[in-house]
Short mmCIF file of N, CA, C and O and ligand atoms in Angstrom, two decimals:
data_model
loop_
_atom_site.label_atom_id
_atom_site.label_comp_id
_atom_site.label_asym_id
_atom_site.label_seq_id
_atom_site.Cartn_x
_atom_site.Cartn_y
_atom_site.Cartn_z
N UNK F 1 33.09 116.21 53.74
CA UNK F 1 33.06 116.21 54.96
C UNK F 1 31.56 115.76 55.24
O UNK F 1 31.43 115.13 56.27
N UNK F 2 30.77 116.71 54.81
CA UNK F 2 28.96 116.31 55.02
C UNK F 2 28.73 114.62 55.34
O UNK F 2 28.25 114.41 56.47
N UNK F 3 28.72 113.97 54.37
CA UNK F 3 28.34 112.73 54.06
C UNK F 3 29.04 111.62 55.27
O UNK F 3 28.25 111.13 55.96
N UNK F 4 30.27 112.46 55.40
CA UNK F 4 30.93 111.19 56.31
C UNK F 4 30.28 112.06 57.65
O UNK F 4 30.03 110.63 58.65
N UNK F 5 30.05 112.78 58.05
CA UNK F 5 29.44 113.50 59.02
C UNK F 5 27.93 112.61 59.78
O UNK F 5 28.05 112.54 60.61
N UNK F 6 27.39 113.10 58.73
CA UNK F 6 25.94 112.49 58.99
C UNK F 6 25.84 110.61 59.24
O UNK F 6 25.15 110.29 59.92
N UNK F 7 26.79 110.52 58.93
CA UNK F 7 27.16 108.44 58.99
C UNK F 7 27.57 107.91 60.06
O UNK F 7 27.27 106.92 60.38
N UNK F 8 27.83 109.24 61.09
CA UNK F 8 28.88 108.61 61.85
C UNK F 8 28.38 109.14 63.39
O UNK F 8 28.66 110.14 64.08
N UNK F 9 27.31 108.70 63.46
CA UNK F 9 26.16 108.96 64.74
C UNK F 9 26.75 107.44 66.15
O UNK F 9 26.65 106.51 65.44
N UNK F 10 25.95 107.78 67.35
CA UNK F 10 25.99 106.64 68.06
C UNK F 10 24.66 106.61 68.59
O UNK F 10 24.34 107.59 69.54
N UNK F 11 24.45 105.79 68.60
CA UNK F 11 22.85 104.94 69.09
C UNK F 11 22.50 105.86 70.41
O UNK F 11 21.52 105.69 70.60
N UNK F 12 23.33 105.41 71.62
CA UNK F 12 23.31 105.93 72.74
C UNK F 12 23.31 107.19 73.41
O UNK F 12 23.38 107.45 74.01
N UNK F 13 23.73 107.91 72.34
CA UNK F 13 24.03 109.47 72.61
C UNK F 13 23.16 110.59 72.44
O UNK F 13 22.32 110.47 71.61
N UNK F 14 23.02 111.12 73.53
CA UNK F 14 21.64 112.25 73.86
C UNK F 14 21.54 112.85 72.49
O UNK F 14 20.88 113.35 72.09
N UNK F 15 22.94 113.62 72.28
CA UNK F 15 23.29 114.72 71.17
C UNK F 15 23.28 113.88 69.87
O UNK F 15 22.92 115.13 68.90
N UNK F 16 23.59 112.81 69.89
CA UNK F 16 23.05 111.91 68.22
C UNK F 16 21.54 112.19 68.26
O UNK F 16 21.17 112.25 67.25
N UNK F 17 20.77 112.09 69.19
CA UNK F 17 19.60 111.92 69.05
C UNK F 17 18.88 113.25 68.97
O UNK F 17 18.06 113.46 68.14
N UNK F 18 19.22 114.09 69.60
CA UNK F 18 19.02 115.47 69.10
C UNK F 18 19.06 115.80 67.65
O UNK F 18 17.95 116.36 66.84
N UNK F 19 20.39 115.62 67.33
CA UNK F 19 20.88 115.98 65.88
C UNK F 19 19.67 115.33 65.13
O UNK F 19 19.22 115.45 64.43
N UNK F 20 19.45 113.99 65.29
CA UNK F 20 18.88 113.09 64.40
C UNK F 20 17.13 113.40 64.60
O UNK F 20 16.35 113.07 63.99
N UNK F 21 16.84 114.37 65.64
CA UNK F 21 15.31 114.84 65.62
C UNK F 21 14.29 113.78 66.67
O UNK F 21 13.14 114.00 67.00
N UNK F 22 15.16 112.78 66.86
CA UNK F 22 14.41 112.16 67.94
C UNK F 22 14.34 112.48 69.64
O UNK F 22 13.20 111.87 70.28
N UNK F 23 14.73 113.38 69.86
CA UNK F 23 14.71 114.27 71.00
C UNK F 23 14.70 115.88 70.94
O UNK F 23 15.44 116.21 70.05
N UNK F 24 13.64 116.58 71.25
CA UNK F 24 13.59 117.69 70.92
C UNK F 24 14.46 118.69 71.38
O UNK F 24 15.56 118.70 72.23
N UNK F 25 14.84 119.56 70.40
CA UNK F 25 15.87 120.64 71.33
C UNK F 25 15.44 122.27 70.41
O UNK F 25 14.29 122.03 69.43
N UNK F 26 16.03 123.17 71.24
CA UNK F 26 15.66 124.45 71.02
C UNK F 26 17.01 125.14 69.91
O UNK F 26 17.64 125.40 70.46
N UNK F 27 16.44 124.52 68.41
CA UNK F 27 17.52 124.97 67.69
C UNK F 27 17.90 126.29 67.31
O UNK F 27 16.85 127.25 67.13
N UNK F 28 19.11 126.58 67.04
CA UNK F 28 19.76 128.10 67.00
C UNK F 28 20.11 127.67 65.48
O UNK F 28 19.96 128.76 64.50
N UNK F 29 20.97 126.96 65.22
CA UNK F 29 21.61 126.73 63.66
C UNK F 29 21.67 125.32 63.62
O UNK F 29 21.98 124.26 64.12
N UNK F 30 21.59 124.80 62.04
CA UNK F 30 21.97 123.56 61.59
C UNK F 30 22.81 123.65 60.18
O UNK F 30 22.09 124.67 59.34
N UNK F 31 23.55 123.15 59.75
CA UNK F 31 23.99 122.74 58.85
C UNK F 31 24.13 121.58 58.66
O UNK F 31 24.09 120.65 59.05
N UNK F 32 25.24 120.55 57.19
CA UNK F 32 25.79 119.55 57.23
C UNK F 32 26.64 119.00 58.29
O UNK F 32 26.40 117.81 58.70
N UNK F 33 27.43 119.81 58.80
CA UNK F 33 28.53 119.56 59.90
C UNK F 33 28.25 119.98 61.16
O UNK F 33 28.97 118.98 61.95
N UNK F 34 27.61 121.14 61.39
CA UNK F 34 27.48 121.33 63.00
C UNK F 34 25.79 121.85 63.22
O UNK F 34 25.01 121.86 62.35
N UNK F 35 25.43 121.06 64.33
CA UNK F 35 23.96 121.87 64.93
C UNK F 35 24.39 122.54 66.15
O UNK F 35 25.44 122.56 66.95
N UNK F 36 23.43 123.46 66.12
CA UNK F 36 23.59 124.31 67.69
C UNK F 36 22.27 124.56 68.15
O UNK F 36 21.24 124.54 67.11
N UNK F 37 21.96 124.48 69.61
CA UNK F 37 20.52 124.85 70.19
C UNK F 37 21.05 125.25 71.54
O UNK F 37 22.34 124.97 72.04
N UNK F 38 19.87 125.68 71.96
CA UNK F 38 20.12 126.69 73.87
C UNK F 38 20.22 125.05 74.46
O UNK F 38 19.43 124.33 74.73
N UNK F 39 21.24 125.65 75.46
CA UNK F 39 21.05 124.49 76.43
C UNK F 39 19.80 124.62 77.60
O UNK F 39 19.14 125.70 77.75
N UNK F 40 19.81 123.49 77.92
CA UNK F 40 18.53 123.02 78.53
C UNK F 40 18.22 123.76 80.22
O UNK F 40 17.73 123.78 80.69
N UNK F 41 19.53 124.15 80.27
CA UNK F 41 19.83 124.26 81.85
C UNK F 41 20.73 125.77 82.05
O UNK F 41 22.01 125.25 82.33
N UNK F 42 19.80 126.70 81.47
CA UNK F 42 21.11 127.85 80.82
C UNK F 42 21.90 128.36 82.19
O UNK F 42 21.46 128.59 83.25
N UNK F 43 23.46 128.69 81.88
CA UNK F 43 24.26 128.82 82.92
C UNK F 43 24.49 130.21 83.05
O UNK F 43 25.37 130.82 83.72
N UNK F 44 23.71 130.96 81.95
CA UNK F 44 23.63 132.55 81.78
C UNK F 44 22.78 133.07 80.56
O UNK F 44 21.85 132.02 80.37
N UNK F 45 22.64 134.32 80.80
CA UNK F 45 21.12 134.87 79.78
C UNK F 45 21.40 134.11 78.54
O UNK F 45 20.41 133.49 77.90
N UNK F 46 22.43 133.70 77.83
CA UNK F 46 22.71 133.06 76.58
C UNK F 46 23.37 131.85 76.85
O UNK F 46 24.82 132.13 77.16
N UNK F 47 23.09 131.03 76.53
CA UNK F 47 23.86 129.58 76.70
C UNK F 47 23.44 128.93 75.83
O UNK F 47 22.56 127.94 75.80
N UNK F 48 24.26 128.65 74.55
CA UNK F 48 23.87 127.77 73.59
C UNK F 48 25.27 126.93 73.26
O UNK F 48 26.44 127.22 74.04
N UNK F 49 24.63 125.60 72.53
CA UNK F 49 25.74 124.30 72.53
C UNK F 49 25.71 124.24 71.09
O UNK F 49 25.06 124.22 70.63
N UNK F 50 26.99 124.41 70.71
CA UNK F 50 27.49 123.60 69.56
C UNK F 50 27.88 122.72 69.16
O UNK F 50 29.11 122.41 69.88
N UNK F 51 27.37 121.84 68.15
CA UNK F 51 28.34 120.35 68.46
C UNK F 51 28.34 120.07 66.85
O UNK F 51 27.74 120.57 66.08
N UNK F 52 29.50 118.92 66.65
CA UNK F 52 29.29 118.77 65.11
C UNK F 52 28.82 117.52 65.19
O UNK F 52 28.30 116.62 66.12
N UNK F 53 28.07 117.49 63.96
CA UNK F 53 27.34 115.93 63.85
C UNK F 53 27.53 115.10 63.79
O UNK F 53 27.35 113.85 64.39
N UNK F 54 29.11 114.87 63.52
CA UNK F 54 30.15 113.52 63.51
C UNK F 54 29.80 113.52 65.14
O UNK F 54 30.53 114.25 65.70
N UNK F 55 29.50 112.05 65.85
CA UNK F 55 29.88 111.64 66.67
C UNK F 55 31.49 111.54 67.16
O UNK F 55 32.08 110.79 66.92
N UNK F 56 31.94 112.43 68.01
CA UNK F 56 32.85 112.56 68.93
C UNK F 56 32.60 112.71 70.26
O UNK F 56 32.47 113.46 70.62
N UNK F 57 33.77 111.62 70.97
CA UNK F 57 33.24 111.70 72.37
C UNK F 57 33.70 112.77 73.22
O UNK F 57 32.80 113.42 73.97
N UNK F 58 34.65 113.58 72.84
CA UNK F 58 35.16 114.68 73.16
C UNK F 58 36.47 115.34 72.66
O UNK F 58 36.60 114.78 71.76
N UNK F 59 36.96 116.35 73.03
CA UNK F 59 37.64 117.09 72.20
C UNK F 59 39.22 116.14 71.87
O UNK F 59 39.84 116.63 70.90
N UNK F 60 39.31 115.39 72.79
CA UNK F 60 40.45 114.41 72.56
C UNK F 60 40.35 113.47 71.51
O UNK F 60 41.72 113.19 71.39
N UNK F 61 38.77 113.24 71.35
CA UNK F 61 38.71 112.28 70.14
C UNK F 61 38.84 112.95 68.58
O UNK F 61 39.10 112.08 67.35
N UNK F 62 39.10 113.88 68.41
CA UNK F 62 38.95 114.51 67.49
C UNK F 62 40.89 114.47 66.92
O UNK F 62 41.77 114.47 67.64
N UNK F 63 41.47 113.93 65.59
CA UNK F 63 42.48 113.79 65.20
C UNK F 63 42.08 114.82 63.56
O UNK F 63 41.18 115.51 63.70
N UNK F 64 43.45 114.34 62.99
CA UNK F 64 43.78 115.26 61.55
C UNK F 64 42.73 115.16 60.55
O UNK F 64 42.58 116.20 60.10
N UNK F 65 41.90 114.02 60.86
CA UNK F 65 40.66 113.87 59.89
C UNK F 65 39.84 115.03 59.98
O UNK F 65 38.63 115.27 59.35
N UNK F 66 39.76 115.69 61.36
CA UNK F 66 38.71 116.47 61.66
C UNK F 66 39.34 117.87 61.75
O UNK F 66 38.48 118.71 62.28
N UNK F 67 39.97 118.29 61.31
CA UNK F 67 41.04 119.13 61.71
C UNK F 67 39.82 120.41 60.96
O UNK F 67 39.62 121.50 61.79
N UNK F 68 39.51 120.29 59.41
CA UNK F 68 38.34 121.18 59.02
C UNK F 68 36.78 121.24 59.85
O UNK F 68 36.71 122.44 60.20
N UNK F 69 36.64 120.27 60.67
CA UNK F 69 35.35 120.29 61.32
C UNK F 69 35.45 121.00 62.59
O UNK F 69 34.85 121.86 62.75
N UNK F 70 36.52 120.74 63.00
CA UNK F 70 37.06 121.45 64.37
C UNK F 70 37.37 122.98 64.32
O UNK F 70 36.42 124.02 64.96
N UNK F 71 37.71 123.43 62.94
CA UNK F 71 38.00 125.07 62.65
C UNK F 71 36.42 125.40 62.34
O UNK F 71 36.21 126.77 62.99
N UNK F 72 35.60 124.44 61.67
CA UNK F 72 34.21 124.97 61.59
C UNK F 72 33.17 125.62 62.50
O UNK F 72 32.97 126.21 62.69
N UNK F 73 33.62 124.45 63.47
CA UNK F 73 32.83 124.77 64.93
C UNK F 73 33.04 125.75 65.40
O UNK F 73 32.35 126.64 66.10
N UNK F 74 34.42 126.02 65.53
CA UNK F 74 35.08 127.49 66.22
C UNK F 74 34.63 128.58 65.62
O UNK F 74 33.94 129.68 66.24
N UNK F 75 34.29 128.52 64.12
CA UNK F 75 34.39 130.05 63.70
C UNK F 75 32.52 130.19 63.19
O UNK F 75 31.88 131.18 63.52
N UNK F 76 31.86 128.89 63.27
CA UNK F 76 30.26 129.14 63.58
C UNK F 76 30.17 129.42 64.27
O UNK F 76 29.30 130.45 64.65
N UNK F 77 30.85 128.92 65.35
CA UNK F 77 30.78 129.77 66.96
C UNK F 77 30.56 131.18 66.97
O UNK F 77 29.81 132.08 67.81
N UNK F 78 31.68 131.56 66.33
CA UNK F 78 31.90 133.16 65.83
C UNK F 78 30.82 133.88 65.54
O UNK F 78 30.32 135.05 66.15
N UNK F 79 30.17 133.35 64.59
CA UNK F 79 28.98 133.83 64.07
C UNK F 79 27.88 133.65 65.08
O UNK F 79 27.06 134.57 64.84
N UNK F 80 27.47 132.51 65.53
CA UNK F 80 26.41 132.36 66.30
C UNK F 80 26.53 133.51 67.41
O UNK F 80 25.78 134.19 67.92
N UNK F 81 27.86 133.82 68.09
CA UNK F 81 27.99 135.19 69.22
C UNK F 81 27.75 136.28 68.83
O UNK F 81 27.06 136.91 69.44
N UNK F 82 28.09 136.52 67.47
CA UNK F 82 27.85 137.58 66.85
C UNK F 82 26.02 137.84 67.12
O UNK F 82 25.15 138.82 66.88
N UNK F 83 25.43 136.87 66.17
CA UNK F 83 23.89 136.68 66.15
C UNK F 83 23.30 136.61 67.63
O UNK F 83 22.26 137.60 67.33
N UNK F 84 23.55 136.31 68.53
CA UNK F 84 22.91 136.47 69.68
C UNK F 84 23.25 137.97 70.54
O UNK F 84 22.92 137.85 71.23
N UNK F 85 24.18 138.77 69.66
CA UNK F 85 24.54 140.10 70.27
C UNK F 85 25.55 140.31 71.42
O UNK F 85 25.48 140.92 72.21
N UNK F 86 26.37 139.08 71.40
CA UNK F 86 27.26 138.89 72.27
C UNK F 86 28.54 139.76 71.91
O UNK F 86 29.80 139.70 72.92
N UNK F 87 28.47 139.98 70.68
CA UNK F 87 29.90 140.33 70.32
C UNK F 87 30.71 141.77 70.96
O UNK F 87 31.70 142.06 71.29
N UNK F 88 30.04 142.53 71.68
CA UNK F 88 30.11 143.83 71.81
C UNK F 88 31.07 143.93 73.47
O UNK F 88 31.77 144.34 73.96
N UNK F 89 30.23 143.21 74.50
CA UNK F 89 30.40 142.88 75.38
C UNK F 89 31.43 141.97 76.00
O UNK F 89 32.14 141.67 76.71
N UNK F 90 31.30 140.80 74.95
CA UNK F 90 32.12 139.49 74.76
C UNK F 90 31.36 138.50 75.33
O UNK F 90 30.11 138.69 75.93
N UNK F 91 32.43 137.26 75.83
CA UNK F 91 31.29 136.51 75.88
C UNK F 91 32.42 134.94 76.49
O UNK F 91 33.29 135.27 76.14
N UNK F 92 31.76 133.64 76.66
CA UNK F 92 33.08 133.00 76.86
C UNK F 92 32.81 131.50 76.02
O UNK F 92 31.51 130.89 76.14
N UNK F 93 33.99 130.58 75.25
CA UNK F 93 33.63 129.14 74.71
C UNK F 93 34.29 128.35 75.92
O UNK F 93 35.07 128.41 76.49
N UNK F 94 33.57 127.01 76.36
CA UNK F 94 34.06 126.57 77.43
C UNK F 94 33.71 124.81 76.41
O UNK F 94 32.74 124.64 76.00
N UNK F 95 34.78 124.12 76.67
CA UNK F 95 34.60 122.72 76.43
C UNK F 95 35.08 121.93 77.68
O UNK F 95 36.34 121.46 77.89
N UNK F 96 34.31 121.53 78.06
CA UNK F 96 34.35 120.58 79.08
C UNK F 96 34.63 119.03 78.86
O UNK F 96 34.33 118.82 77.80
N UNK F 97 35.75 118.92 79.08
CA UNK F 97 36.62 117.66 79.14
C UNK F 97 36.80 116.45 79.97
O UNK F 97 37.44 117.08 80.87
N UNK F 98 35.96 115.09 80.02
CA UNK F 98 36.68 113.95 81.03
C UNK F 98 36.08 114.57 82.42
O UNK F 98 35.16 115.66 82.62
N UNK F 99 36.25 113.63 83.20
CA UNK F 99 36.32 113.50 84.78
C UNK F 99 36.02 114.80 85.70
O UNK F 99 35.53 115.32 85.93
N UNK F 100 37.31 115.15 85.07
CA UNK F 100 37.81 116.63 85.90
C UNK F 100 37.46 117.65 85.23
O UNK F 100 36.91 118.57 85.99
N UNK F 101 37.18 117.58 83.99
CA UNK F 101 37.17 118.98 83.11
C UNK F 101 35.31 119.03 83.29
O UNK F 101 34.63 120.05 83.13
N UNK F 102 34.50 118.14 84.18
CA UNK F 102 33.31 118.16 84.61
C UNK F 102 31.96 117.76 83.42
O UNK F 102 31.25 118.28 83.15
N UNK F 103 32.57 116.98 82.74
CA UNK F 103 31.77 117.16 81.39
C UNK F 103 30.69 115.88 81.35
O UNK F 103 31.13 115.07 82.24
N UNK F 104 29.74 115.70 81.35
CA UNK F 104 28.44 115.42 81.59
C UNK F 104 27.73 114.78 80.33
O UNK F 104 27.21 113.43 80.65
N UNK F 105 27.79 115.25 79.30
CA UNK F 105 27.48 114.39 77.87
C UNK F 105 28.75 114.40 77.07
O UNK F 105 29.34 115.39 76.70
N UNK F 106 28.75 112.80 76.75
CA UNK F 106 29.85 112.66 75.94
C UNK F 106 29.72 112.64 74.56
O UNK F 106 29.68 111.40 73.84
N UNK F 107 29.51 114.04 74.10
CA UNK F 107 29.40 114.13 72.72
C UNK F 107 29.75 115.49 72.61
O UNK F 107 29.46 116.50 72.94
N UNK F 108 31.09 115.73 71.89
CA UNK F 108 32.26 116.62 71.91
C UNK F 108 30.85 118.37 71.33
O UNK F 108 30.00 117.90 70.61
N UNK F 109 30.67 119.07 72.88
CA UNK F 109 30.21 120.39 72.48
C UNK F 109 30.85 121.57 73.15
O UNK F 109 31.47 121.13 74.33
N UNK F 110 30.71 122.58 72.57
CA UNK F 110 31.51 123.97 72.48
C UNK F 110 30.17 124.94 73.25
O UNK F 110 29.23 125.10 72.75
N UNK F 111 30.04 124.87 74.33
CA UNK F 111 29.38 126.13 74.97
C UNK F 111 29.44 127.44 74.97
O UNK F 111 30.97 128.07 75.04
N UNK F 112 28.65 128.24 74.17
CA UNK F 112 28.90 129.73 74.17
C UNK F 112 27.53 130.18 75.40
O UNK F 112 26.73 130.08 75.12
N UNK F 113 28.49 131.05 76.11
CA UNK F 113 27.90 131.87 77.62
C UNK F 113 28.10 132.87 77.11
O UNK F 113 29.24 133.63 76.67
N UNK F 114 26.86 134.00 77.27
CA UNK F 114 27.56 135.59 77.67
C UNK F 114 26.25 136.11 77.98
O UNK F 114 25.34 135.20 78.73
N UNK F 115 25.97 137.39 78.22
CA UNK F 115 25.02 137.98 78.61
C UNK F 115 25.06 138.24 79.68
O UNK F 115 24.22 139.29 79.97
N UNK F 116 26.02 138.19 80.70
CA UNK F 116 26.52 138.61 82.13
C UNK F 116 28.07 138.66 82.34
O UNK F 116 28.86 137.78 81.51
N UNK F 117 28.91 139.63 83.02
CA UNK F 117 29.95 138.96 83.66
C UNK F 117 30.50 137.66 84.01
O UNK F 117 29.32 137.50 84.76
N UNK F 118 31.10 137.04 83.71
CA UNK F 118 31.55 135.45 83.83
C UNK F 118 32.77 135.68 85.02
O UNK F 118 33.43 136.15 84.72
N UNK F 119 32.62 135.14 85.67
CA UNK F 119 33.48 134.45 87.00
C UNK F 119 34.62 134.06 86.27
O UNK F 119 34.35 132.96 85.47
N UNK F 120 35.79 134.08 87.08
CA UNK F 120 37.07 133.34 86.82
C UNK F 120 37.85 133.10 87.99
O UNK F 120 38.16 133.99 88.72
N UNK F 121 38.68 132.10 88.33
CA UNK F 121 38.48 131.03 87.47
C UNK F 121 37.40 130.13 87.79
O UNK F 121 36.55 130.37 88.87
N UNK F 122 37.33 128.85 87.14
CA UNK F 122 36.06 128.06 87.56
C UNK F 122 36.16 127.28 89.35
O UNK F 122 37.41 127.25 89.36
N UNK F 123 35.16 126.98 89.41
CA UNK F 123 35.42 126.39 91.19
C UNK F 123 35.99 125.10 90.45
O UNK F 123 36.03 124.64 89.22
P1 LIG T 201 29.04 119.29 80.10
O1 LIG T 201 28.70 119.42 81.46
O2 LIG T 201 29.94 120.36 79.38
O3 LIG T 201 28.90 118.06 79.52
O4 LIG T 201 27.37 119.93 79.19
C1 LIG T 201 26.28 119.31 79.22
C2 LIG T 201 25.47 120.59 78.79
O5 LIG T 201 23.93 119.70 78.30
C3 LIG T 201 24.82 121.15 80.34
O6 LIG T 201 25.08 122.23 80.09
C4 LIG T 201 23.06 120.43 80.06
O7 LIG T 201 22.52 121.64 80.58
C5 LIG T 201 23.07 120.77 78.40
N1 LIG T 201 21.87 119.33 78.38
C6 LIG T 201 21.84 118.36 78.56
N2 LIG T 201 20.43 117.66 78.26
C7 LIG T 201 20.07 118.70 77.25
C8 LIG T 201 19.06 118.62 76.37
N3 LIG T 201 18.23 117.54 76.35
N4 LIG T 201 18.74 119.73 75.34
C9 LIG T 201 19.75 121.02 75.66
N5 LIG T 201 20.86 121.03 76.31
C10 LIG T 201 20.99 119.64 77.40
ZN1 LIG T 202 26.80 111.80 70.06
#
C-alpha cells in the first residue's frame, strides 16, 4: 500500500504539495499512507485534517483497491481524536464532497472537529 500511495500524487493539488513538504503545514501525524495537520482556518477549538497520501479527488474516487486505506484513515482519525483529548466529550468527522457538499480542496480529507458543542444540521 505504501509505495503505491507515495507514487500517486497530483502536481496541481494543494494537499499533495503539503504532503511533499512544498507548502508548510502544522503536522499532527504522518506515516506511509496518511498525513494529518491542523486546519489553517479552524472551525472549532480542535480542527485537524487527515488525508491519504495517495491523491484521491474525493471520497467518490475511492474504490475497492482503496478499502484498506479508507479503513486506516478512519481508524487513525480515532487515534488522533483520542490524542487531541476529544474522546470524553465527543467530536465530529466531516468529509465534504463535491459542489453541494461544500468541498473546496479536491484531495480527499476527513475533518476532525472538536473542543466545543457543534450544531446540527449544517446550514
Ligand atoms: P473542504 O471545504 O472540506 O474542502 O475543506 C478544506 C479545508 O482545508 C478548509 O477547512 C481550509 O481551511 C483548509 N485549508 C486550506 N488550505 C490549507 C492549508 N494550506 N493548510 C491547512 N489547511 C488548509
Ligand atoms: Zn492531492
